[in-house]
PDB file of C-alpha atoms in Angstrom:
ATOM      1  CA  UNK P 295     -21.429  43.337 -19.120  1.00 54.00           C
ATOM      2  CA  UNK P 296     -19.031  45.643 -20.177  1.00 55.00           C
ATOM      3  CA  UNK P 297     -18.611  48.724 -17.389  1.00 57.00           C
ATOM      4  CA  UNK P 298     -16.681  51.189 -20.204  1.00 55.00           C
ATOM      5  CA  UNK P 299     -19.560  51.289 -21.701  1.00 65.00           C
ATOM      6  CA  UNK P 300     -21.748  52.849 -18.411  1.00 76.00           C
ATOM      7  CA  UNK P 301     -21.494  56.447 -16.823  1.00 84.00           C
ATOM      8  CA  UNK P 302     -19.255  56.815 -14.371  1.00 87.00           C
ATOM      9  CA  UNK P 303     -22.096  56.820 -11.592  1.00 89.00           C
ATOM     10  CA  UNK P 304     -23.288  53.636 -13.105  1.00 88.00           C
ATOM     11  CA  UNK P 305     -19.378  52.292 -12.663  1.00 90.00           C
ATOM     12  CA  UNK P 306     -19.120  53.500  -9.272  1.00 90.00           C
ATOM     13  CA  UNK P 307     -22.616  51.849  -7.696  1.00 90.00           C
ATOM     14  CA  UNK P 308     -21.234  48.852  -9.504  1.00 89.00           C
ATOM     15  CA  UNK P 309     -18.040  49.499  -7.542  1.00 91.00           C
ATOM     16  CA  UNK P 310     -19.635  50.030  -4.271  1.00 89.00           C
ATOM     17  CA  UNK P 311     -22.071  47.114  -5.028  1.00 88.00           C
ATOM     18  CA  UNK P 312     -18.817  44.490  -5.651  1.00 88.00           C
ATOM     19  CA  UNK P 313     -17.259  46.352  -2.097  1.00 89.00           C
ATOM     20  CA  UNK P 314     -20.750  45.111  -0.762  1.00 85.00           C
ATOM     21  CA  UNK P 315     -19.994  41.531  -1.377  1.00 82.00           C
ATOM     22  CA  UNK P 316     -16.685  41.639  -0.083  1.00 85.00           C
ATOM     23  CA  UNK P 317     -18.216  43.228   3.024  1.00 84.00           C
ATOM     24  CA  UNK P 318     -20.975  40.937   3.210  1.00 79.00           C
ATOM     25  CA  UNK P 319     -18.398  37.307   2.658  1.00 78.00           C
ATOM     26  CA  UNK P 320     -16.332  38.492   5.849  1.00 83.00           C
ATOM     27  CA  UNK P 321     -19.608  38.627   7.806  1.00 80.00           C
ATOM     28  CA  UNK P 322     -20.825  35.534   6.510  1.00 74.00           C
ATOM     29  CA  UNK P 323     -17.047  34.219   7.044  1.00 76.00           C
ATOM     30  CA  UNK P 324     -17.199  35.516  10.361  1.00 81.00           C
ATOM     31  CA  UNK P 325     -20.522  34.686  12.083  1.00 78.00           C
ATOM     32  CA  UNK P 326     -19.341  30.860  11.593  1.00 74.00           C
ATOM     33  CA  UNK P 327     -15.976  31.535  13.144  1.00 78.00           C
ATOM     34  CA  UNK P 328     -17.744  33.261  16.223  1.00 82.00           C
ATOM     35  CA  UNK P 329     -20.295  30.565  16.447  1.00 78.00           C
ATOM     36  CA  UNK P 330     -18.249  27.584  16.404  1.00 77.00           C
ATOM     37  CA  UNK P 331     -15.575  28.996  19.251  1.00 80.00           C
ATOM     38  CA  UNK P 332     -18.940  30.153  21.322  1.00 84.00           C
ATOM     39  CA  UNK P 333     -19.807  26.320  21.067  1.00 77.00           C
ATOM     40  CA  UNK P 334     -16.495  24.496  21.690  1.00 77.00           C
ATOM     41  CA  UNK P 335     -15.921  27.000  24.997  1.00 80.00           C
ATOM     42  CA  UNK P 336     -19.192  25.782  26.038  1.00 81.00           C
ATOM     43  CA  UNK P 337     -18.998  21.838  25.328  1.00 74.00           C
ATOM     44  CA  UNK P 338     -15.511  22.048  26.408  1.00 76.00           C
ATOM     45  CA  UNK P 339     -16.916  22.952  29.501  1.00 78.00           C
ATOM     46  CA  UNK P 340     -20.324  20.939  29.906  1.00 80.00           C
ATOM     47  CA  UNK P 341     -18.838  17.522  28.362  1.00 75.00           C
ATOM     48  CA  UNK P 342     -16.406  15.763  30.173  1.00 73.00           C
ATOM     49  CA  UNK P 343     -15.673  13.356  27.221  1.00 73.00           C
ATOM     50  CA  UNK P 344     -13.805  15.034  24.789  1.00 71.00           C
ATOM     51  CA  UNK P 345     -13.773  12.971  22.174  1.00 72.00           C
ATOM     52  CA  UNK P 346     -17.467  13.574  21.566  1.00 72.00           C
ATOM     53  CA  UNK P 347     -17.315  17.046  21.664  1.00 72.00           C
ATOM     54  CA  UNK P 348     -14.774  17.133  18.584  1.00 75.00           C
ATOM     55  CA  UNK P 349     -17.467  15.468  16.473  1.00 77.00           C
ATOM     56  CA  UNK P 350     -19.797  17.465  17.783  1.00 74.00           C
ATOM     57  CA  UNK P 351     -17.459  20.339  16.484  1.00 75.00           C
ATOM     58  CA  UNK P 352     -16.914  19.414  13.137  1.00 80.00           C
ATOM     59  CA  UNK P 353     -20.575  18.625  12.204  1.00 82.00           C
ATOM     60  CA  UNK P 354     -21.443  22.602  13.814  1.00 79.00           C
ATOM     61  CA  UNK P 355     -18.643  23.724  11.399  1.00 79.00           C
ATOM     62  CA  UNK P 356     -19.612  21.741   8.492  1.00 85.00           C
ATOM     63  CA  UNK P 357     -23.013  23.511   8.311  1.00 85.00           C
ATOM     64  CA  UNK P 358     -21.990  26.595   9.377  1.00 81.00           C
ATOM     65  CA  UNK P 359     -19.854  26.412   6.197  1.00 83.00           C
ATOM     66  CA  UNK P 360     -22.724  25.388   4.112  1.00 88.00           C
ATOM     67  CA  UNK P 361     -24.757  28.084   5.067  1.00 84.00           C
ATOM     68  CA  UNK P 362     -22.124  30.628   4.874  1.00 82.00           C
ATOM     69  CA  UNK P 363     -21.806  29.235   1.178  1.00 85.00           C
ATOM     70  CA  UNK P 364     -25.150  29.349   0.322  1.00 87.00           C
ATOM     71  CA  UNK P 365     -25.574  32.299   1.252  1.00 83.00           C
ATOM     72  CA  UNK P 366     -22.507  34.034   0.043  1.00 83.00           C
ATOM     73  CA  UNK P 367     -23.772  32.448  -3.698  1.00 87.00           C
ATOM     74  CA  UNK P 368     -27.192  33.628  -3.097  1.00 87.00           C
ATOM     75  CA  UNK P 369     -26.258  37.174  -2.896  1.00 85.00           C
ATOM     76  CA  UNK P 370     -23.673  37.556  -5.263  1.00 87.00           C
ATOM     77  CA  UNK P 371     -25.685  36.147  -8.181  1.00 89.00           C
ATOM     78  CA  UNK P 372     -28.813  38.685  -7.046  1.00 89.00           C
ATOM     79  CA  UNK P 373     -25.968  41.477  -7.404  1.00 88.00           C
ATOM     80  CA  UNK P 374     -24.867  40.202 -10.535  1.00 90.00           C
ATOM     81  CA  UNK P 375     -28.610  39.980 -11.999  1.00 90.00           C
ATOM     82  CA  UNK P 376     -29.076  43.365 -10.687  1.00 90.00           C
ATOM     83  CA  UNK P 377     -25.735  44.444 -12.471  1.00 90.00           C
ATOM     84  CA  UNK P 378     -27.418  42.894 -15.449  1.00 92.00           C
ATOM     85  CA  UNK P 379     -30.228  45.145 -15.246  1.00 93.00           C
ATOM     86  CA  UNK P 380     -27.958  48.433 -14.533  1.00 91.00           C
ATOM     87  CA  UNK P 381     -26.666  48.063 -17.622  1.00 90.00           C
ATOM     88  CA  UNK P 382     -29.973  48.338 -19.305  1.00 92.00           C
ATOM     89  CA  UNK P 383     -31.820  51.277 -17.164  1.00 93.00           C
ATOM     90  CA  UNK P 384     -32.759  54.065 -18.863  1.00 93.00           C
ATOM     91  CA  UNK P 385     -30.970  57.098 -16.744  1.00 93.00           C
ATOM     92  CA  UNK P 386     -34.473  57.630 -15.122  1.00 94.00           C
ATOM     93  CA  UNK P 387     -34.934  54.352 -13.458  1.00 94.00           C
ATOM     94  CA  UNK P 388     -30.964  54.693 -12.398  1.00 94.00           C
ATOM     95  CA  UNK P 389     -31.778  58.007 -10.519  1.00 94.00           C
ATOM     96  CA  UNK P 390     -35.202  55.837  -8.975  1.00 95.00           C
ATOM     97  CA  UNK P 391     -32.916  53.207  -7.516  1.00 94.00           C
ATOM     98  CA  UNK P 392     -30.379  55.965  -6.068  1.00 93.00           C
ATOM     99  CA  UNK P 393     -33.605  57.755  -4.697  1.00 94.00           C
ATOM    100  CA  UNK P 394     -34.996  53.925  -3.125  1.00 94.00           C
ATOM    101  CA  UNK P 395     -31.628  53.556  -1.098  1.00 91.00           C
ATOM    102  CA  UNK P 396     -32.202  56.151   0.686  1.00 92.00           C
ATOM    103  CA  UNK P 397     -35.310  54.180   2.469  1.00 92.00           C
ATOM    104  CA  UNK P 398     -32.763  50.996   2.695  1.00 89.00           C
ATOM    105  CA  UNK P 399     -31.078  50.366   6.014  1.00 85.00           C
ATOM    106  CA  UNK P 400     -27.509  50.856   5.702  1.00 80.00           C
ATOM    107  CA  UNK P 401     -26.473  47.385   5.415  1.00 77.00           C
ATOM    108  CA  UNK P 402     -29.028  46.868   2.475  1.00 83.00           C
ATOM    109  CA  UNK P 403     -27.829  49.977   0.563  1.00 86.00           C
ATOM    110  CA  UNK P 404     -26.727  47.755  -2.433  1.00 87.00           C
ATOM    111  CA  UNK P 405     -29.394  45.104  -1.998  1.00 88.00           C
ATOM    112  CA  UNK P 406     -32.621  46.590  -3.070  1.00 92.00           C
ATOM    113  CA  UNK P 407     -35.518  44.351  -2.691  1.00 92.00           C
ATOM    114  CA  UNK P 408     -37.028  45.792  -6.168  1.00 94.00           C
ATOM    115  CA  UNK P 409     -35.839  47.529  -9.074  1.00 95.00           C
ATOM    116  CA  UNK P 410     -37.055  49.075 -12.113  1.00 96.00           C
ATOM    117  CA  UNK P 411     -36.231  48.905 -15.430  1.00 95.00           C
ATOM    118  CA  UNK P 412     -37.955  49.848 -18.624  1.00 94.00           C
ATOM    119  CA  UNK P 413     -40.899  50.386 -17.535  1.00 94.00           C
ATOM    120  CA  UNK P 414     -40.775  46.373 -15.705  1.00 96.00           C
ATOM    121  CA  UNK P 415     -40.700  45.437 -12.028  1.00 96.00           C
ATOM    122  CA  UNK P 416     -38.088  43.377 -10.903  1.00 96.00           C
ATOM    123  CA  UNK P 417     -38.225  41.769  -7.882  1.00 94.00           C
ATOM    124  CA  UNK P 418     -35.412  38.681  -6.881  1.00 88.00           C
ATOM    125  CA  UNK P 419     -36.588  35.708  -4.982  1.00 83.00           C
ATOM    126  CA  UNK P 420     -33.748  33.469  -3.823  1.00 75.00           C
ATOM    127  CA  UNK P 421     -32.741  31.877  -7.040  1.00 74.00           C
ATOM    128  CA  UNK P 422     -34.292  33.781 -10.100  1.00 82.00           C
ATOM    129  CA  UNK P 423     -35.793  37.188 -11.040  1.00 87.00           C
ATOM    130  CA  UNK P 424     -39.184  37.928 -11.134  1.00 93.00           C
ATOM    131  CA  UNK P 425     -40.167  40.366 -13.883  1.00 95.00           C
ATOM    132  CA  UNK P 426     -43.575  41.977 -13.229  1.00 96.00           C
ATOM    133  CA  UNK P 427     -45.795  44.586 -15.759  1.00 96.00           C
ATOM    134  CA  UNK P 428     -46.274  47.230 -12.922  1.00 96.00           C
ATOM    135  CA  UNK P 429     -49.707  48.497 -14.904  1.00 95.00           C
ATOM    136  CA  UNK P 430     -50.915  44.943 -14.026  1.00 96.00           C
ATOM    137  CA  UNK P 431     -50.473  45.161 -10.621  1.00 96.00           C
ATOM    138  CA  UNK P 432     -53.982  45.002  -8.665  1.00 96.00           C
ATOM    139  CA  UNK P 433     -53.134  45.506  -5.381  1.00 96.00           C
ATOM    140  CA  UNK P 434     -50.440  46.292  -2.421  1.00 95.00           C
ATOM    141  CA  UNK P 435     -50.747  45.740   1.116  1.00 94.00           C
ATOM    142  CA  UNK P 436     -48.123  45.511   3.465  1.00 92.00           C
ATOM    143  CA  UNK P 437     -48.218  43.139   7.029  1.00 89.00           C
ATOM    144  CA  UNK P 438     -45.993  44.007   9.638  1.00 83.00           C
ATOM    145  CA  UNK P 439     -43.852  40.836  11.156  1.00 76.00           C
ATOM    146  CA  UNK P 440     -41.199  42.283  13.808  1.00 69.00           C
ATOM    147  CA  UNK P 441     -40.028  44.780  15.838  1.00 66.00           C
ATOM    148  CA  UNK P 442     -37.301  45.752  13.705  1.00 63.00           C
ATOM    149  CA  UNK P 443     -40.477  47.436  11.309  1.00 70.00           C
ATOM    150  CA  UNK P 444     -39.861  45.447   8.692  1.00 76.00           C
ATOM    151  CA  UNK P 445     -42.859  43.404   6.605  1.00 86.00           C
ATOM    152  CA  UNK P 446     -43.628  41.514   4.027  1.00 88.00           C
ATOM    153  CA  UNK P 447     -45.074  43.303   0.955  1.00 92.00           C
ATOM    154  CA  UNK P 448     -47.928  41.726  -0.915  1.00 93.00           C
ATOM    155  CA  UNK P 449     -47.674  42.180  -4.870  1.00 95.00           C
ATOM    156  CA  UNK P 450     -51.434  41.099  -6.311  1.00 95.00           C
ATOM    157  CA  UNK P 451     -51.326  40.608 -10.021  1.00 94.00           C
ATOM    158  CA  UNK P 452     -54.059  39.208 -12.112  1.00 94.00           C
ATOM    159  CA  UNK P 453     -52.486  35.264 -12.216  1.00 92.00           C
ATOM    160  CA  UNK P 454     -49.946  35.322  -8.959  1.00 93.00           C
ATOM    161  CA  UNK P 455     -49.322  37.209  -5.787  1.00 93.00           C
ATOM    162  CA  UNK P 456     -45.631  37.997  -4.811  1.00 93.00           C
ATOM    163  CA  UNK P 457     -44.288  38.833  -1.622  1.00 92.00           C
ATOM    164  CA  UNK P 458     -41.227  41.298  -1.303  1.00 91.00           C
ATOM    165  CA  UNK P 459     -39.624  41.924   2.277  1.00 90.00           C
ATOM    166  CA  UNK P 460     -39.326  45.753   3.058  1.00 90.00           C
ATOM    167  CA  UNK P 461     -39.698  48.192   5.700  1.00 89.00           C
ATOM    168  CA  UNK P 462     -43.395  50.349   5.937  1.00 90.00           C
ATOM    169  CA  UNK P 463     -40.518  53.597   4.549  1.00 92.00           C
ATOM    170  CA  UNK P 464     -39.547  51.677   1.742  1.00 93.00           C
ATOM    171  CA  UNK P 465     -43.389  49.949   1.131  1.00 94.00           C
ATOM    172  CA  UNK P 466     -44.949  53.386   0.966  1.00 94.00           C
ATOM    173  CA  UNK P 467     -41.924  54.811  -1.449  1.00 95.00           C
ATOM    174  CA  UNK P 468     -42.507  51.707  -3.758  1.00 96.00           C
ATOM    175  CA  UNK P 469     -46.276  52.113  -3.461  1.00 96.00           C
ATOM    176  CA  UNK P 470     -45.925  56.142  -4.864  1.00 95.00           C
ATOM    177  CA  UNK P 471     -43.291  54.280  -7.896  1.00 96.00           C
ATOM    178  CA  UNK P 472     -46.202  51.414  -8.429  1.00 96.00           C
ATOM    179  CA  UNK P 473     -49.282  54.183  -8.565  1.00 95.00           C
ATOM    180  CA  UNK P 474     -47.280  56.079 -11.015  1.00 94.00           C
ATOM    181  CA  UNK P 475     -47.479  53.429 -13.419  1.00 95.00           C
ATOM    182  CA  UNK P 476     -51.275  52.062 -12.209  1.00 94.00           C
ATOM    183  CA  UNK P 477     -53.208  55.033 -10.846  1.00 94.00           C
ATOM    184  CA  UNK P 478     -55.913  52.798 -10.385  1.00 95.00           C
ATOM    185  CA  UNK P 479     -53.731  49.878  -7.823  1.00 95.00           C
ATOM    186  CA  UNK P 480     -55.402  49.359  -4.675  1.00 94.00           C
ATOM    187  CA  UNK P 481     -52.837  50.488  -2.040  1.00 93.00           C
ATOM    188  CA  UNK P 482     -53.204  49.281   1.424  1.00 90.00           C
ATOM    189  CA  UNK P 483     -51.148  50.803   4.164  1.00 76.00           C
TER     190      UNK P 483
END
């Protein structure tokens, strides 16, 4: 993708979306770092034979790292596919995805469960994107699953149902996007 090419507010969520990553590998980098000295002060104090505890160690860190890795590779190729898409929006569904993050917790600012893009739903599952017709869309209904009010969005088309994660805010914003291109969707709330 060439970024000359895009408006400047297109280059700068691309910015802030690559400043995202970098954010987000430090976490990941982190959270393994915390976790494995949490677990060595603890065995180093429960185990008397030491010797065990540095294989216990190393098999904590090994899939800590994995995980962190995983991870780390998950989102940056959803950013890049979502990079992909930027490039293609027409400037109305750019100004739609600036007007979704503001329903996004901070954290998730440049990680939008959904986009859209000429006239297509995009949604990305942990490995590919899922492009959906939005006029086939049959019906929405969003289940609640923890205290922190996020759910799990329910995407009926004719041949599949989907499942996005997102909080009631964001479910009832993408319902009002999804009705706009189905008037007749069945939207339960």
């Amino acid at each position: 993708m060439n970024n000359a090419l895009l408006s400047s507010e297109r280059q700068q969520y691309i910015k802030n979306q690559n400043k995202y990553i970098k954010q987000a590998a430090v976490f990941f980098a982190c959270t393994p770092i915390v976790t494995i000295a949490f677990f060595a002060g603890i065995f180093f104090y429960i185990i008397p034979d030491k010797s065990q505890i540095y294989n216990l160690l190393l098999a904590i860190s090994v899939a800590e790292i994995l995980a962190f890795y995983f991870s780390y590779r998950v989102l940056k190729k959803k950013i890049q596919n979502q990079q992909e898409l930027l490039a293609q929006m027409a400037d109305t569904d750019f100004q739609q995805l600036l007007n979704t993050q503001k329903y996004l917790f901070p954290l998730m600012k440049y990680n939008p469960p959904f986009v859209f893009c000429r006239d297509k739903l995009y949604l990305f599952p942990l490995f590919k994107i899922k492009e959906i017709n939005p006029t086939t869309i049959k019906q929405l209904s969003w289940r609640y699953y923890n205290r922190q009010k996020r759910g799990m969005t329910f995407i009926k088309t004719p041949n599949t149902t989907d499942v996005a994660k997102m909080t009631k805010e964001l479910y009832l914003h993408f319902a009002s996007i999804i009705k706009h291109y189905n008037p007749s969707v069945q939207i339960e709330t």
